[in-house]
């Protein structure tokens, strides 16, 4: 195949059940007025956004039980969704698609309940623990992925790990995918990020809090954050993107620091905004867009997805409308 493929990996996916309960109260019966169920999990969210941007990706991950089957069905119902089995020599999908390759294991994929109370303006998440994986499950999925990878492909490793997965899973996967010539984007937090960084992924996207935890000290100013980001570049990471919430983001690479201001948009839901930024960066990388185009696209995609409610991905038109509004400046490297 002539172009680079993007693979997203979600080892701990979930069915996201979003419900509305006006005036939710404890210790009494609550009635749901509206509900929707979406396939969830960071890597899957990244794939959804890439499809909306007009790109292709293949979502890989681990599912289980009836809820896992339902998640797979929902993904196939997404616009342009298609089955894509890993067959040697077979080209990836024609056109767009939420292609996927999930491995089924015993147990049930978790269902995460998101309770929105429009009267009290609260958002409450009630997350199930999810299934337990074995080393054999993880190894089998990794080997299927490695069999597909071509040099230059992009692998997005995102989100939490299921029970049974060792803490250094992302380090092992990053290292193996790099050996296959892939560019690894790692979006994880805490110990998972600290471990993954040891294998020097191509790109990481911590927010200011995550970067502070990694550094072991509170980083507040752009200078402090940039200095810490630079230290990570010295460890062999090629791109460090630091998201600052409403303040925007810092984009670091060797010899270049760009600060993009946050776009002021009406907030629908901040859920998945970070995933949209990762999706836009992966799409930009696969398409060979310039550094400045990548900054514009990821800033606009993040903001467009904040305007959306729940876990739906913003349409490309919404992203395009915000592109001209993105303002950024180059800081001294």
Coordinates of C-alpha atoms in Angstrom, one line a residue:
X1 CA 0.0 0.0 0.0
X2 CA 1.3 3.4 -0.9
X3 CA 0.3 5.5 2.1
X4 CA 0.9 5.2 5.8
X5 CA -1.8 3.5 7.9
X6 CA -2.8 4.6 11.4
X7 CA -3.5 1.8 14.0
X8 CA -5.1 2.7 17.3
X9 CA -4.8 0.4 20.2
X10 CA -7.4 0.3 23.1
X11 CA -6.5 -2.4 25.5
X12 CA -9.3 -1.4 28.0
X13 CA -12.2 -0.3 25.9
X14 CA -15.7 0.4 27.3
X15 CA -19.3 0.8 26.2
X16 CA -20.1 4.4 27.2
X17 CA -23.7 4.6 28.3
X18 CA -24.6 8.3 28.6
X19 CA -27.9 9.0 30.5
X20 CA -29.7 12.1 31.5
X21 CA -31.3 12.3 35.0
X22 CA -32.8 15.7 35.8
X23 CA -32.4 16.4 39.6
X24 CA -30.4 13.2 40.4
X25 CA -30.5 12.3 44.1
X26 CA -29.0 9.6 46.2
X27 CA -31.0 7.1 48.3
X28 CA -34.1 7.3 46.0
X29 CA -35.3 6.2 42.6
X30 CA -33.9 8.2 39.7
X31 CA -35.6 8.1 36.3
X32 CA -33.6 8.4 33.1
X33 CA -35.1 10.8 30.5
X34 CA -32.6 10.2 27.7
X35 CA -29.9 7.7 26.9
X36 CA -27.4 6.7 24.3
X37 CA -24.7 4.1 24.1
X38 CA -21.4 4.7 22.3
X39 CA -18.3 2.6 21.8
X40 CA -15.7 4.2 24.1
X41 CA -12.1 4.0 25.1
X42 CA -9.3 6.4 24.1
X43 CA -8.0 4.6 21.0
X44 CA -11.5 4.0 19.7
X45 CA -12.3 7.7 20.2
X46 CA -9.1 8.6 18.2
X47 CA -10.3 6.3 15.4
X48 CA -13.7 7.9 15.4
X49 CA -12.2 11.4 15.0
X50 CA -9.8 10.3 12.3
X51 CA -12.8 9.0 10.3
X52 CA -14.5 12.3 10.7
X53 CA -11.4 14.1 9.4
X54 CA -11.5 11.9 6.3
X55 CA -8.7 9.7 7.2
X56 CA -8.3 5.9 7.7
X57 CA -7.4 4.0 10.7
X58 CA -7.7 0.5 12.1
X59 CA -8.8 0.1 15.7
X60 CA -7.3 -2.9 17.6
X61 CA -8.0 -3.9 21.1
X62 CA -9.4 -6.5 23.5
X63 CA -13.1 -7.2 24.0
X64 CA -15.1 -9.7 25.9
X65 CA -18.7 -11.0 26.3
X66 CA -22.0 -9.6 25.2
X67 CA -21.0 -6.0 25.9
X68 CA -17.9 -6.5 23.7
X69 CA -20.0 -7.9 20.9
X70 CA -22.3 -4.9 21.2
X71 CA -19.4 -2.5 21.1
X72 CA -18.2 -4.2 17.9
X73 CA -21.7 -4.0 16.4
X74 CA -21.9 -0.3 17.2
X75 CA -18.6 0.4 15.6
X76 CA -19.7 -1.4 12.4
X77 CA -22.8 0.8 12.5
X78 CA -20.6 3.9 12.5
X79 CA -20.6 5.7 9.1
X80 CA -18.2 3.9 6.7
X81 CA -17.5 1.1 9.1
X82 CA -16.1 -2.0 7.5
X83 CA -14.7 -5.3 8.6
X84 CA -11.0 -5.5 8.0
X85 CA -9.3 -8.8 8.8
X86 CA -5.5 -9.0 8.9
X87 CA -4.9 -10.9 5.7
X88 CA -1.4 -10.8 4.3
X89 CA -1.1 -8.7 1.1
X90 CA -4.7 -7.5 1.4
X91 CA -4.9 -3.7 1.0
X92 CA -6.5 -1.6 3.8
X93 CA -10.0 -0.4 3.2
X94 CA -11.0 1.6 0.2
X95 CA -12.3 5.0 1.3
X96 CA -12.9 5.8 4.9
X97 CA -13.7 3.3 7.6
X98 CA -13.7 2.3 11.2
X99 CA -11.8 -0.9 10.4
X100 CA -11.1 -3.0 13.4
X101 CA -9.3 -6.0 14.7
X102 CA -10.4 -6.9 18.2
X103 CA -9.3 -9.9 20.1
X104 CA -12.1 -11.6 22.2
X105 CA -11.1 -12.9 25.6
X106 CA -13.2 -14.4 28.5
X107 CA -15.1 -11.9 30.7
X108 CA -17.2 -8.8 29.9
X109 CA -16.1 -5.5 28.4
X110 CA -16.8 -2.8 31.0
X111 CA -19.8 -0.5 30.7
X112 CA -19.1 3.0 31.9
X113 CA -22.2 4.9 33.0
X114 CA -22.0 8.7 32.5
X115 CA -24.8 10.5 34.3
X116 CA -25.6 14.0 33.2
X117 CA -27.9 16.1 35.4
X118 CA -29.1 19.1 33.3
X119 CA -30.8 20.7 36.4
X120 CA -27.8 20.6 38.7
X121 CA -25.2 20.9 35.9
X122 CA -23.3 17.8 37.1
X123 CA -21.5 15.1 35.2
X124 CA -20.9 11.8 37.2
X125 CA -19.0 8.8 35.9
X126 CA -19.6 5.4 37.3
X127 CA -17.0 3.0 35.8
X128 CA -17.0 -0.8 35.9
X129 CA -13.7 -2.5 36.6
X130 CA -13.7 -4.4 33.2
X131 CA -12.2 -7.8 32.3
X132 CA -8.8 -9.3 33.2
X133 CA -6.3 -10.1 30.4
X134 CA -3.5 -12.6 30.3
X135 CA 0.1 -12.1 28.9
X136 CA -0.9 -14.5 26.2
X137 CA -3.9 -12.3 25.1
X138 CA -1.7 -9.2 25.0
X139 CA 1.2 -11.0 23.1
X140 CA -1.2 -12.5 20.5
X141 CA -2.7 -9.0 19.8
X142 CA 0.7 -7.4 19.6
X143 CA 1.9 -10.1 17.2
X144 CA -1.1 -9.6 14.9
X145 CA -0.4 -5.9 14.9
X146 CA 3.4 -6.3 14.2
X147 CA 2.5 -8.6 11.2
X148 CA 0.6 -5.7 9.7
X149 CA 3.0 -2.8 10.3
X150 CA 5.0 -1.2 7.6
X151 CA 7.8 1.3 8.1
X152 CA 6.3 4.8 8.6
X153 CA 2.9 3.5 9.9
X154 CA 1.5 5.2 13.0
X155 CA 0.5 3.3 16.1
X156 CA -1.5 5.2 18.8
X157 CA -1.4 3.6 22.2
X158 CA -4.0 5.2 24.4
X159 CA -5.8 5.0 27.7
X160 CA -5.8 2.8 30.8
X161 CA -4.7 -0.8 30.9
X162 CA -7.0 -3.7 31.8
X163 CA -6.5 -5.8 34.9
X164 CA -3.8 -8.3 34.4
X165 CA -1.7 -6.1 32.1
X166 CA 1.7 -5.4 33.5
X167 CA 2.6 -1.7 34.2
X168 CA 5.3 -1.8 31.5
X169 CA 3.0 -2.9 28.7
X170 CA 3.3 0.4 26.8
X171 CA 7.1 0.3 27.1
X172 CA 7.1 -3.2 25.6
X173 CA 4.6 -2.3 22.8
X174 CA 6.4 1.0 22.0
X175 CA 9.7 -0.8 21.7
X176 CA 8.3 -3.6 19.5
X177 CA 6.4 -1.2 17.2
X178 CA 9.4 1.0 16.8
X179 CA 11.5 -2.0 15.8
X180 CA 8.9 -2.6 13.0
X181 CA 9.6 1.0 11.8
X182 CA 6.3 2.5 13.1
X183 CA 5.9 5.9 14.7
X184 CA 4.3 5.4 18.1
X185 CA 2.0 8.0 19.7
X186 CA 1.5 7.4 23.4
X187 CA -1.4 9.0 25.3
X188 CA -1.3 7.6 28.8
X189 CA -1.0 8.9 32.4
X190 CA 0.9 8.3 35.6
X191 CA 3.0 5.1 35.8
X192 CA 1.9 4.0 32.3
X193 CA 3.3 7.1 30.8
X194 CA 6.5 7.0 32.9
X195 CA 7.1 3.4 31.8
X196 CA 6.2 4.1 28.1
X197 CA 8.6 7.0 27.9
X198 CA 11.5 4.7 28.6
X199 CA 11.1 3.3 25.1
X200 CA 11.1 6.8 23.6
X201 CA 7.8 6.9 21.6
X202 CA 7.6 9.3 18.6
X203 CA 5.0 11.5 20.2
X204 CA 3.5 12.0 23.7
X205 CA 0.7 14.4 24.7
X206 CA 0.7 15.0 28.4
X207 CA -1.4 17.8 29.9
X208 CA 0.3 20.2 32.4
X209 CA -0.8 18.1 35.4
X210 CA 0.5 14.9 33.9
X211 CA 3.8 16.6 33.0
X212 CA 4.1 18.0 36.5
X213 CA 3.5 14.5 38.0
X214 CA 6.2 13.1 35.6
X215 CA 8.7 15.8 36.6
X216 CA 7.8 15.4 40.3
X217 CA 7.2 19.1 40.7
X218 CA 4.5 21.7 39.9
X219 CA 5.1 23.2 36.5
X220 CA 3.1 26.4 35.9
X221 CA 4.7 28.9 33.5
X222 CA 5.2 28.2 29.8
X223 CA 8.9 28.4 30.4
X224 CA 8.8 25.7 33.1
X225 CA 6.6 23.5 30.9
X226 CA 8.8 24.0 27.9
X227 CA 12.0 23.2 29.8
X228 CA 10.5 19.9 31.0
X229 CA 9.3 19.1 27.5
X230 CA 12.8 19.8 26.1
X231 CA 14.2 17.3 28.6
X232 CA 11.9 14.7 27.1
X233 CA 13.1 15.5 23.6
X234 CA 16.6 14.8 24.8
X235 CA 15.5 11.3 25.8
X236 CA 14.7 10.5 22.1
X237 CA 11.0 11.5 21.9
X238 CA 10.5 13.4 18.7
X239 CA 7.3 15.4 19.5
X240 CA 6.1 16.6 22.8
X241 CA 2.6 18.3 22.8
X242 CA 1.6 19.7 26.2
X243 CA -2.1 20.5 26.5
X244 CA -2.9 23.4 28.8
X245 CA -6.7 23.2 28.9
X246 CA -8.3 26.5 28.1
X247 CA -4.8 28.1 27.9
X248 CA -4.1 26.2 24.7
X249 CA -1.1 24.0 24.0
X250 CA 2.7 23.8 23.5
X251 CA 4.1 21.9 20.5
X252 CA 7.7 21.0 20.9
X253 CA 10.1 19.4 18.5
X254 CA 13.9 19.7 18.0
X255 CA 14.7 23.3 17.4
X256 CA 11.1 24.5 17.5
X257 CA 8.5 25.5 20.1
X258 CA 5.1 26.7 19.1
X259 CA 2.5 28.0 21.6
X260 CA -1.1 27.8 20.3
X261 CA -3.7 29.8 22.2
X262 CA -6.9 28.1 23.3
X263 CA -9.9 28.8 21.1
X264 CA -12.9 30.3 23.0
X265 CA -15.8 28.1 22.1
X266 CA -19.1 27.2 23.8
X267 CA -18.5 24.1 25.9
X268 CA -20.7 21.0 25.2
X269 CA -18.4 18.5 26.8
X270 CA -14.7 18.3 27.4
X271 CA -14.8 14.5 27.2
X272 CA -12.6 13.3 24.4
X273 CA -11.1 16.7 23.5
X274 CA -7.6 15.3 24.2
X275 CA -8.4 12.3 22.0
X276 CA -9.3 14.6 19.1
X277 CA -6.0 16.4 19.4
X278 CA -4.1 13.1 19.2
X279 CA -6.3 12.0 16.3
X280 CA -5.6 15.2 14.4
X281 CA -1.9 14.9 15.1
X282 CA -1.8 11.3 13.8
X283 CA -3.9 12.3 10.7
X284 CA -1.5 15.2 10.0
X285 CA 1.5 13.0 10.4
X286 CA 0.1 10.3 8.1
X287 CA -0.8 12.9 5.5
X288 CA 2.6 14.6 5.8
X289 CA 1.2 17.9 6.7
X290 CA 3.6 20.7 7.8
X291 CA 4.2 21.5 11.5
X292 CA 2.1 24.6 11.3
X293 CA -0.8 22.8 9.6
X294 CA -0.6 20.1 12.3
X295 CA -0.8 22.8 15.0
X296 CA -3.9 24.4 13.3
X297 CA -5.7 21.2 12.7
X298 CA -5.2 19.7 16.2
X299 CA -6.2 23.0 17.9
X300 CA -9.3 23.3 15.8
X301 CA -10.2 19.6 16.2
X302 CA -9.8 19.8 20.0
X303 CA -12.1 22.9 20.1
X304 CA -14.7 21.5 17.7
X305 CA -15.0 18.4 19.9
X306 CA -15.4 20.5 23.0
X307 CA -18.4 22.0 21.3
X308 CA -19.9 18.5 20.8
X309 CA -21.9 16.8 23.5
X310 CA -21.0 13.3 24.8
X311 CA -18.7 11.0 22.9
X312 CA -19.7 12.0 19.4
X313 CA -16.9 13.2 17.2
X314 CA -17.2 16.6 15.5
X315 CA -17.9 16.8 11.8
X316 CA -15.0 17.9 9.5
X317 CA -17.0 21.1 8.6
X318 CA -17.0 22.2 12.3
X319 CA -13.2 21.7 12.4
X320 CA -12.6 23.6 9.1
X321 CA -14.7 26.5 10.4
X322 CA -12.3 26.9 13.3
X323 CA -9.1 26.6 11.3
X324 CA -8.8 30.4 10.5
X325 CA -9.4 31.3 14.1
X326 CA -6.3 29.4 15.4
X327 CA -3.6 31.8 16.7
X328 CA -0.1 30.6 17.5
X329 CA 3.3 32.0 18.0
X330 CA 6.8 30.6 17.8
X331 CA 8.7 30.8 21.1
X332 CA 12.5 30.7 21.3
X333 CA 13.5 27.0 21.1

